[in-house]
Every structure is written in structure tokens, then in C-alpha cells.
mmCIF file of C-alpha atoms in Angstrom:
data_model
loop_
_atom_site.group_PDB
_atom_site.id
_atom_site.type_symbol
_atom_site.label_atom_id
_atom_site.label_comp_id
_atom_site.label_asym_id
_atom_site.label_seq_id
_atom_site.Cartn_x
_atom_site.Cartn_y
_atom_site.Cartn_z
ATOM 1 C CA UNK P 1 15.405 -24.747 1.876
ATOM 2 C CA UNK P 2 17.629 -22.701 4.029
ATOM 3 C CA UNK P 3 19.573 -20.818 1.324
ATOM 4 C CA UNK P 4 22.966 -20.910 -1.065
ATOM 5 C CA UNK P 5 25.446 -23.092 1.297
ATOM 6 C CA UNK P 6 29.082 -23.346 1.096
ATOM 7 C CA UNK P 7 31.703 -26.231 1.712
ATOM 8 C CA UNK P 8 33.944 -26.357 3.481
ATOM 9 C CA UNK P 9 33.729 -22.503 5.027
ATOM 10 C CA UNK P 10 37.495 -22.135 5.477
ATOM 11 C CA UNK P 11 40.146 -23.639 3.886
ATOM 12 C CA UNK P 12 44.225 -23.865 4.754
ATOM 13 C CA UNK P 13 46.363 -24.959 1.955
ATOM 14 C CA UNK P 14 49.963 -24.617 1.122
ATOM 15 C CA UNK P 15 50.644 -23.041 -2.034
ATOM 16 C CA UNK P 16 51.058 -25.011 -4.934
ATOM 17 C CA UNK P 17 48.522 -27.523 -4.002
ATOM 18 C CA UNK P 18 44.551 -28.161 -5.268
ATOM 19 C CA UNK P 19 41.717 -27.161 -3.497
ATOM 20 C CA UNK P 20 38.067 -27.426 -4.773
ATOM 21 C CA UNK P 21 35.384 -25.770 -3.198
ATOM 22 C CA UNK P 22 31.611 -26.780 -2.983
ATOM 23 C CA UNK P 23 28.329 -24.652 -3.758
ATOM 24 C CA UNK P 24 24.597 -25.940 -3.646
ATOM 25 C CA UNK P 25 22.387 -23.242 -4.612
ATOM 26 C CA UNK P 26 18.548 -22.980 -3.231
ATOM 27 C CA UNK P 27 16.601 -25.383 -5.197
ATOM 28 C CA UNK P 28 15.225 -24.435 -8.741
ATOM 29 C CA UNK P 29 17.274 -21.561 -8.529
ATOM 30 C CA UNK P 30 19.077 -22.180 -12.422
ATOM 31 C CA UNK P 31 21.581 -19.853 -12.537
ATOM 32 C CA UNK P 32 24.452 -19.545 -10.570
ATOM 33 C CA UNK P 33 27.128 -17.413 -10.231
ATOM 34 C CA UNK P 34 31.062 -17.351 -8.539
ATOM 35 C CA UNK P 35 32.408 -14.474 -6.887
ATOM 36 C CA UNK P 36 36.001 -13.386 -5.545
ATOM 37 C CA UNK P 37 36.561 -10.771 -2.483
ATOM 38 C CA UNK P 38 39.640 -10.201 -0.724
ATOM 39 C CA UNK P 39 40.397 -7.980 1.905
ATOM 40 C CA UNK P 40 38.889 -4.345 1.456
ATOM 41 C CA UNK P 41 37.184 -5.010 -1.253
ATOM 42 C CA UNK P 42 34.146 -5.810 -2.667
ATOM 43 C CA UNK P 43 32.798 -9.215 -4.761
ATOM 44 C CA UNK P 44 34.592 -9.366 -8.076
ATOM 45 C CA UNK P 45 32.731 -11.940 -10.487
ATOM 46 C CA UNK P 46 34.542 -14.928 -11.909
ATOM 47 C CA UNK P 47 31.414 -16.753 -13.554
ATOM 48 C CA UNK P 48 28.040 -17.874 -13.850
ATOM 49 C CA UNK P 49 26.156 -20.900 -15.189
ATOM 50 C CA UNK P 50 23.153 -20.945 -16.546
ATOM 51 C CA UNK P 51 21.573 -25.048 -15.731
ATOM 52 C CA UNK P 52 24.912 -26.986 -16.613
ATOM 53 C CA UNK P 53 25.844 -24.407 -19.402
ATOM 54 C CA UNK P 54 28.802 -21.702 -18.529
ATOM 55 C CA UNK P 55 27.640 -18.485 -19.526
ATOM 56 C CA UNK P 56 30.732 -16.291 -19.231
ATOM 57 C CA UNK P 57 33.935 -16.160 -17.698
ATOM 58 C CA UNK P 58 35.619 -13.089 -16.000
ATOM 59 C CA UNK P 59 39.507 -12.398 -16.708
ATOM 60 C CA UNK P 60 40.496 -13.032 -13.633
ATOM 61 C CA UNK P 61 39.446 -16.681 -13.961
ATOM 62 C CA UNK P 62 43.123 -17.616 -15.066
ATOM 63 C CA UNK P 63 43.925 -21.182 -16.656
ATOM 64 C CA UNK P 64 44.154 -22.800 -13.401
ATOM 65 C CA UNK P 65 40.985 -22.011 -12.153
ATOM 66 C CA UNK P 66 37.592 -24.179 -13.341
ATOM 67 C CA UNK P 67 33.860 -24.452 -12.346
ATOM 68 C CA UNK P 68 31.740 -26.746 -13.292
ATOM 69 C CA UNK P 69 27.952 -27.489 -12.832
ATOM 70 C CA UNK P 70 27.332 -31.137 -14.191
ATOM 71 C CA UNK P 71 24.014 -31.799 -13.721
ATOM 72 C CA UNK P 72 22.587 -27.946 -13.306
ATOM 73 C CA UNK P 73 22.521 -28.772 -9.337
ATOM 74 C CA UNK P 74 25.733 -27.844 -7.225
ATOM 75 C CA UNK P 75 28.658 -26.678 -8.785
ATOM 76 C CA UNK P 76 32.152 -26.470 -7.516
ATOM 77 C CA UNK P 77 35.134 -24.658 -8.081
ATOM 78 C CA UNK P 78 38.588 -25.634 -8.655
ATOM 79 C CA UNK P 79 42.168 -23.836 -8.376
ATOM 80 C CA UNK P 80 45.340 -25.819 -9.282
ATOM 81 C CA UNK P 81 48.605 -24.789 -8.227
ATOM 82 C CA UNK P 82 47.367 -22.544 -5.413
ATOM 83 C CA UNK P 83 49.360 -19.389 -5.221
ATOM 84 C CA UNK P 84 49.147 -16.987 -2.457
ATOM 85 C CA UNK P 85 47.464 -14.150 -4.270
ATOM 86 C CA UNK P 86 44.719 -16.763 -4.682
ATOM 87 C CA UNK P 87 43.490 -16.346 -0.907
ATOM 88 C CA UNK P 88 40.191 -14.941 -0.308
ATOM 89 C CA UNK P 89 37.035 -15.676 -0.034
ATOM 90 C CA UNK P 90 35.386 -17.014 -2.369
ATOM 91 C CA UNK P 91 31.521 -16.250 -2.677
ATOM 92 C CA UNK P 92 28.703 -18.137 -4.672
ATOM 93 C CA UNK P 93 25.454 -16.920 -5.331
ATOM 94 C CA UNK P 94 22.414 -18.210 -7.300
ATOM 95 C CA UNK P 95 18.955 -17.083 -8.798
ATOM 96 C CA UNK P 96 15.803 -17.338 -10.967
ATOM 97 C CA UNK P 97 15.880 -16.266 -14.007
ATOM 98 C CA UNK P 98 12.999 -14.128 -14.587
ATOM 99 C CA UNK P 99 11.076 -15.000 -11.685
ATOM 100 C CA UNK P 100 8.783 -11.661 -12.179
ATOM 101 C CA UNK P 101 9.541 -10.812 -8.319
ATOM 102 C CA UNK P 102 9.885 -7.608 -7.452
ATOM 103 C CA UNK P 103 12.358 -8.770 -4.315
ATOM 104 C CA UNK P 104 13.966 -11.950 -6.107
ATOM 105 C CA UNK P 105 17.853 -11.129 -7.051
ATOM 106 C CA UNK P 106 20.981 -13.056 -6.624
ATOM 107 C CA UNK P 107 21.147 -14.903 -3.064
ATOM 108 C CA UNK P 108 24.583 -15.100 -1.518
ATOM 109 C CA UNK P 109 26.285 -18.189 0.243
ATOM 110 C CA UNK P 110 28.389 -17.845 3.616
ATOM 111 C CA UNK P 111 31.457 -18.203 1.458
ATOM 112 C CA UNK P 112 34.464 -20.338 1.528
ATOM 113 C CA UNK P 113 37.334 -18.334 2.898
ATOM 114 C CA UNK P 114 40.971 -19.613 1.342
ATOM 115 C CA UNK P 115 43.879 -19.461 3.011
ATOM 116 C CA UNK P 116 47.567 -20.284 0.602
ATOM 117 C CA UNK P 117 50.535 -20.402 2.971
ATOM 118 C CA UNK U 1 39.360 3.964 -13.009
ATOM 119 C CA UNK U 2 37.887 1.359 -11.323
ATOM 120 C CA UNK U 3 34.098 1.149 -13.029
ATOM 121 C CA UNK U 4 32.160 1.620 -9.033
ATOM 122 C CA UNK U 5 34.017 4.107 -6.680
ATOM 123 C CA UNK U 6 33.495 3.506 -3.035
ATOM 124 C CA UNK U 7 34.781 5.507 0.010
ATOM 125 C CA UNK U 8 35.834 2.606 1.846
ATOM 126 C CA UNK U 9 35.441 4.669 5.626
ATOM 127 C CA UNK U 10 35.328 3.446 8.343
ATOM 128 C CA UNK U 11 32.391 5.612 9.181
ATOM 129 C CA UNK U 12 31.797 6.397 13.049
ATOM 130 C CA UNK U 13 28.521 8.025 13.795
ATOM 131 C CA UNK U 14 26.374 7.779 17.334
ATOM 132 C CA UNK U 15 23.175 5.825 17.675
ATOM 133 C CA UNK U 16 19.801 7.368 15.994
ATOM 134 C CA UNK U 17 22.026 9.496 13.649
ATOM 135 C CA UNK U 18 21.183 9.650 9.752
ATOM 136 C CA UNK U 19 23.915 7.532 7.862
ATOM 137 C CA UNK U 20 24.296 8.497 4.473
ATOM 138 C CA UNK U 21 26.144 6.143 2.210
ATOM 139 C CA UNK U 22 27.030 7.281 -1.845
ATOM 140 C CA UNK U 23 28.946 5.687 -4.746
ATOM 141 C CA UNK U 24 29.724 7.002 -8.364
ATOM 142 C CA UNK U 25 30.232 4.781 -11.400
ATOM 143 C CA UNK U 26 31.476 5.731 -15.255
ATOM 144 C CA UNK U 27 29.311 3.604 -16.948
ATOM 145 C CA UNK U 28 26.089 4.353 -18.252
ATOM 146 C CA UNK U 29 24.937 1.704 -19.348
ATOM 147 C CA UNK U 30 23.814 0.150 -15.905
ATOM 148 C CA UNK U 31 20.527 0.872 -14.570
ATOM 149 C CA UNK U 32 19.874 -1.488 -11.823
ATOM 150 C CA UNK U 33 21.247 -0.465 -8.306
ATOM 151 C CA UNK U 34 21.358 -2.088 -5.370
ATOM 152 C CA UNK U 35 23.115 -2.292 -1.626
ATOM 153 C CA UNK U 36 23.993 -4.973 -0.117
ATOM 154 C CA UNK U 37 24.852 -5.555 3.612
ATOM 155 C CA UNK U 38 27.918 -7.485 4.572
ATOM 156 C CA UNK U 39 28.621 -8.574 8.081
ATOM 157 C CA UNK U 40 31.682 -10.011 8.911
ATOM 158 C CA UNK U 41 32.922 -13.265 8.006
ATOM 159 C CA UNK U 42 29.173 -13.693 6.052
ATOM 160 C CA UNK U 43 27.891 -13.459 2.650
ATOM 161 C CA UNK U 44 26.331 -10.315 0.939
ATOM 162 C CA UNK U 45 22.757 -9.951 1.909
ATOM 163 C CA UNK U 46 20.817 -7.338 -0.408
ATOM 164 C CA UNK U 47 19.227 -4.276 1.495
ATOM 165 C CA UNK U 48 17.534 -2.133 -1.372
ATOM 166 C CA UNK U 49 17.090 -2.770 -4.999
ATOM 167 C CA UNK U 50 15.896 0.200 -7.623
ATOM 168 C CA UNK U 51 15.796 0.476 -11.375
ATOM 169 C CA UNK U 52 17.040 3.764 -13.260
ATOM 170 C CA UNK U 53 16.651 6.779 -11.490
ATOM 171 C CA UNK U 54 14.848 7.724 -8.719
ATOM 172 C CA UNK U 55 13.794 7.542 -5.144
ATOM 173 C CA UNK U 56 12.585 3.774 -2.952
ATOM 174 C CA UNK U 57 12.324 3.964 0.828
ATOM 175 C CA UNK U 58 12.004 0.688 2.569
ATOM 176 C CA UNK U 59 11.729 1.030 6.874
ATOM 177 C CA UNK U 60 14.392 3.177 7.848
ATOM 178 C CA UNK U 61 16.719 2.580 4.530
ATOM 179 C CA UNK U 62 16.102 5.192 1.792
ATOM 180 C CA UNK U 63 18.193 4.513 -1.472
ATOM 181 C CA UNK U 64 18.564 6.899 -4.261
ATOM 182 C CA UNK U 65 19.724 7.064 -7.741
ATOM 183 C CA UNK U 66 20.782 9.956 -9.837
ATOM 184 C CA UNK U 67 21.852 8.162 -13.444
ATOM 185 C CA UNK U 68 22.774 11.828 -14.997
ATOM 186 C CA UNK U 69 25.395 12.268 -12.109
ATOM 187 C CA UNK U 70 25.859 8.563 -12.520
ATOM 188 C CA UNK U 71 25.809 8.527 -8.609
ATOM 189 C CA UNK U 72 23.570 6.468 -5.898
ATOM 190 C CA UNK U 73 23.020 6.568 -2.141
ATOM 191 C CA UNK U 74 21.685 4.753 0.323
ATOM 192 C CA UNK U 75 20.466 7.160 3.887
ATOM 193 C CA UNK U 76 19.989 5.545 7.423
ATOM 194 C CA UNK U 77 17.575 6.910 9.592
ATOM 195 C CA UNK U 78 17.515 6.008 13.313
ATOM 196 C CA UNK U 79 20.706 4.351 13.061
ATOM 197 C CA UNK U 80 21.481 1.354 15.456
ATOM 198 C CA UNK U 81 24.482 -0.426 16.625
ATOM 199 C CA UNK U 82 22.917 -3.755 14.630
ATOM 200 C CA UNK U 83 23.648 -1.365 11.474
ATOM 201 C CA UNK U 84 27.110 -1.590 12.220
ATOM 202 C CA UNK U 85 28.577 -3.915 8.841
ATOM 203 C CA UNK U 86 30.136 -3.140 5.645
ATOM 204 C CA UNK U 87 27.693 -1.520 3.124
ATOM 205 C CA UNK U 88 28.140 -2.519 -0.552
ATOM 206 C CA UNK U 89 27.018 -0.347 -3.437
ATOM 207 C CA UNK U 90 26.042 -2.471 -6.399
ATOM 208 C CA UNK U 91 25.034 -2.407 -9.971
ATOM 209 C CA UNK U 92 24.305 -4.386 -13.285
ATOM 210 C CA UNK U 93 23.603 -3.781 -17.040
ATOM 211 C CA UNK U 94 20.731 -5.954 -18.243
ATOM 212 C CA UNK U 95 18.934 -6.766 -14.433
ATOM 213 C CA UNK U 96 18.925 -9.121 -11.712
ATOM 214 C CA UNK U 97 20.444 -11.854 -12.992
ATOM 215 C CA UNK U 98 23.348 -10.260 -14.906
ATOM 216 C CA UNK U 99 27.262 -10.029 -13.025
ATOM 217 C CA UNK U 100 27.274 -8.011 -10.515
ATOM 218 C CA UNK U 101 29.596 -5.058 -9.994
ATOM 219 C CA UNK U 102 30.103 -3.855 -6.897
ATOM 220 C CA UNK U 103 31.800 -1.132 -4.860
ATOM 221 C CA UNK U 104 34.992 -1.733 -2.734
ATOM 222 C CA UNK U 105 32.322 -1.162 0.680
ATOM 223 C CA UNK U 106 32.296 1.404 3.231
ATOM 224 C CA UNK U 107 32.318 0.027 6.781
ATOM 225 C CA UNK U 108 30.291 1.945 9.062
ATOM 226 C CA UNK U 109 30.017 1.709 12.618
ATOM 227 C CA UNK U 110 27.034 3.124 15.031
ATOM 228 C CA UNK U 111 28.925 4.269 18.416
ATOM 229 C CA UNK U 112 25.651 3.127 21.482
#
């Protein structure tokens, strides 16, 4: 296992469309978590899962924005109606709950990186 | 007030200098710290890791925490050019696996 990857790594949309984004986390890892950073700034969370179950959900996940983890596996992330203050990159990250490891925390992906014309 | 306050630089110091990174944050109740490295175009990757206040030296990366100034830093010794990335302070409320908050990030550069 290589790590948390990413699909696709950039993404080009004009605004007002749908774009979901794809997130495999390393294996057994069950929780998993979606971040937001745009330019100058650092991660801002969205929200996590927990297996399938979504744990919480930041304010800044607005009504057009859902994630979903069906089997406790991948997850992905969807934003309808793509607005221009929606482009950044968005980061996903998982972990082990209470893996007793000193070193284990929350592993990051590459990122997709969003882009509404 | 934003709950993490980063300077975000950019920092310009010469190769082998000390670096020395800081953030301050408003709310007590978080007591795991952490930076995280950030090169461009890539994904976080965490550096140093403590719990409540003190000292943790890993290699050349020292962190430290100070919870009654509510303020954290993270020193560079022997800087290299390969240390040149965006350094992200970081904290949470119940451990590893809660949210994340992080800092806005302080780019630093090391001039060869």
C-alpha cells in the first residue's frame, strides 16, 4: 500500500456544472476525513467518516456539497452547481483509530486541485 | 480571530541557519500539536507530533509547546535548501484522529 490516493489530481470545470472527486484511503485505515485549502491558506476540514458512518460535518460543507463512503472503503466527494469560490484543492486524509502508535496520525492524499471557470 | 494564527512569510534565510517557526491559538482546549510539511502542489506530510506542553526533538527539527502562552514552535537546525516548503502549524482537541485545525502556513525558503 502506497498511501491515501486521489482522482483525478486536477480538475477544469465551468461553473455551474458537477464534479465528483475520488479518495481511497490506505487499507484498514477506518476513518477518513475531507479537507479544503485554497490559496494561502491552510487545510480547512469539511468532514470525516468513521467506516460508512458520517461523523460530522463542517459549515462550510454547504447544501451542494456531499461525501459519501458506502461500503467504509473509498469515499468521494461531490459539489453541484460549481461556483467559482469553490476552486481549490481539495485534500483527503485517513487513519486508525486508536492504533496505540506513537507516529500513526492522519495520512494525507496528493489532493485533487479544482479549477471553476 | 481566526482560532490558529500563522505568519504566513515568506521566510528567506541562508543554508545551515536555525529556522524558527511559531504559531499562537485562543483555544485551550487543544493539546495535541503538530507540523506538517507542505511542498508544492502535494499533500500535507506531518513533521513533529507532541502532546500538551513541552519539548520533542526529532534529527534536526525541534518542536515546542508552551499551552499557558497558548503558543508552539517548531526550530530548524542546519537548514537545507530541501527544507525549502510551506510549514503548517497544527492542532486538535481530543487526539489524532479528531479535525484538524491548522495554521494559514509560513513558506520558508533556504537561500544555497
Amino acid at each position: 500500500d502506497t498511501g491515501v490516493s486521489q482522482d483525478p489530481r486536477h480538475k477544469i470545470t465551468k461553473r455551474g456544472q458537477n464534479v465528483t472527486f475520488r479518495c481511497d484511503p490506505i487499507s484498514e485505515h477506518n476513518r477518513l476525513y475531507w479537507y479544503r485549502q485554497t490559496l494561502g491558506q491552510g487545510p480547512e476540514f469539511l468532514t470525516y467518516f468513521q467506516n460508512e458512518a458520517q461523523l460530522e460535518k463542517s459549515r462550510l460543507l454547504s447544501d451542494r456539497f456531499s461525501a459519501e463512503r458506502p461500503k467504509g472503503s473509498f469515499s468521494t466527494l461531490e459539489i453541484q452547481r460549481t461556483e467559482q469560490g469553490d476552486s481549490a484543492m481539495y485534500l483527503c486524509a485517513s487513519s486508525l483509530t486508536w492504533s496505540g502508535r506513537e507516529t500513526d496520525t492522519q495520512y494525507f492524499g496528493p489532493g485533487t486541485r479544482l479549477t471553476v471557470l | 480571530q481566526k482560532e490558529v494564527e500563522q505568519d504566513p512569510g515568506p521566510l528567506s534565510v541562508p543554508e545551515g541557519a536555525i529556522v524558527s517557526l511559531n504559531c499562537t491559538y485562543s483555544n485551550s482546549a487543544f493539546q495535541y500539536f503538530m507540523w506538517y510539511r507542505q511542498y508544492s502542489r502535494k499533500g500535507p506530510e506531518l513533521l513533529m507530533y507532541t502532546y500538551s506542553s513541552g519539548n520533542k526533538e526529532d534529527g534536526r527539527f525541534t518542536a515546542q509547546v508552551d499551552k499557558s502562552s497558548k503558543y508552539i514552535s517548531l526550530f530548524i537546525r542546519d537548514s537545507q535548501p530541501s527544507d525549502s516548503a510551506t510549514y503548517l502549524c497544527a492542532m486538535t482537541v481530543t487526539g489524532r484522529d479528531d479535525k484538524i485545525i491548522f495554521g494559514k502556513g509560513t513558506r520558508l525558503h533556504i537561500l544555497p
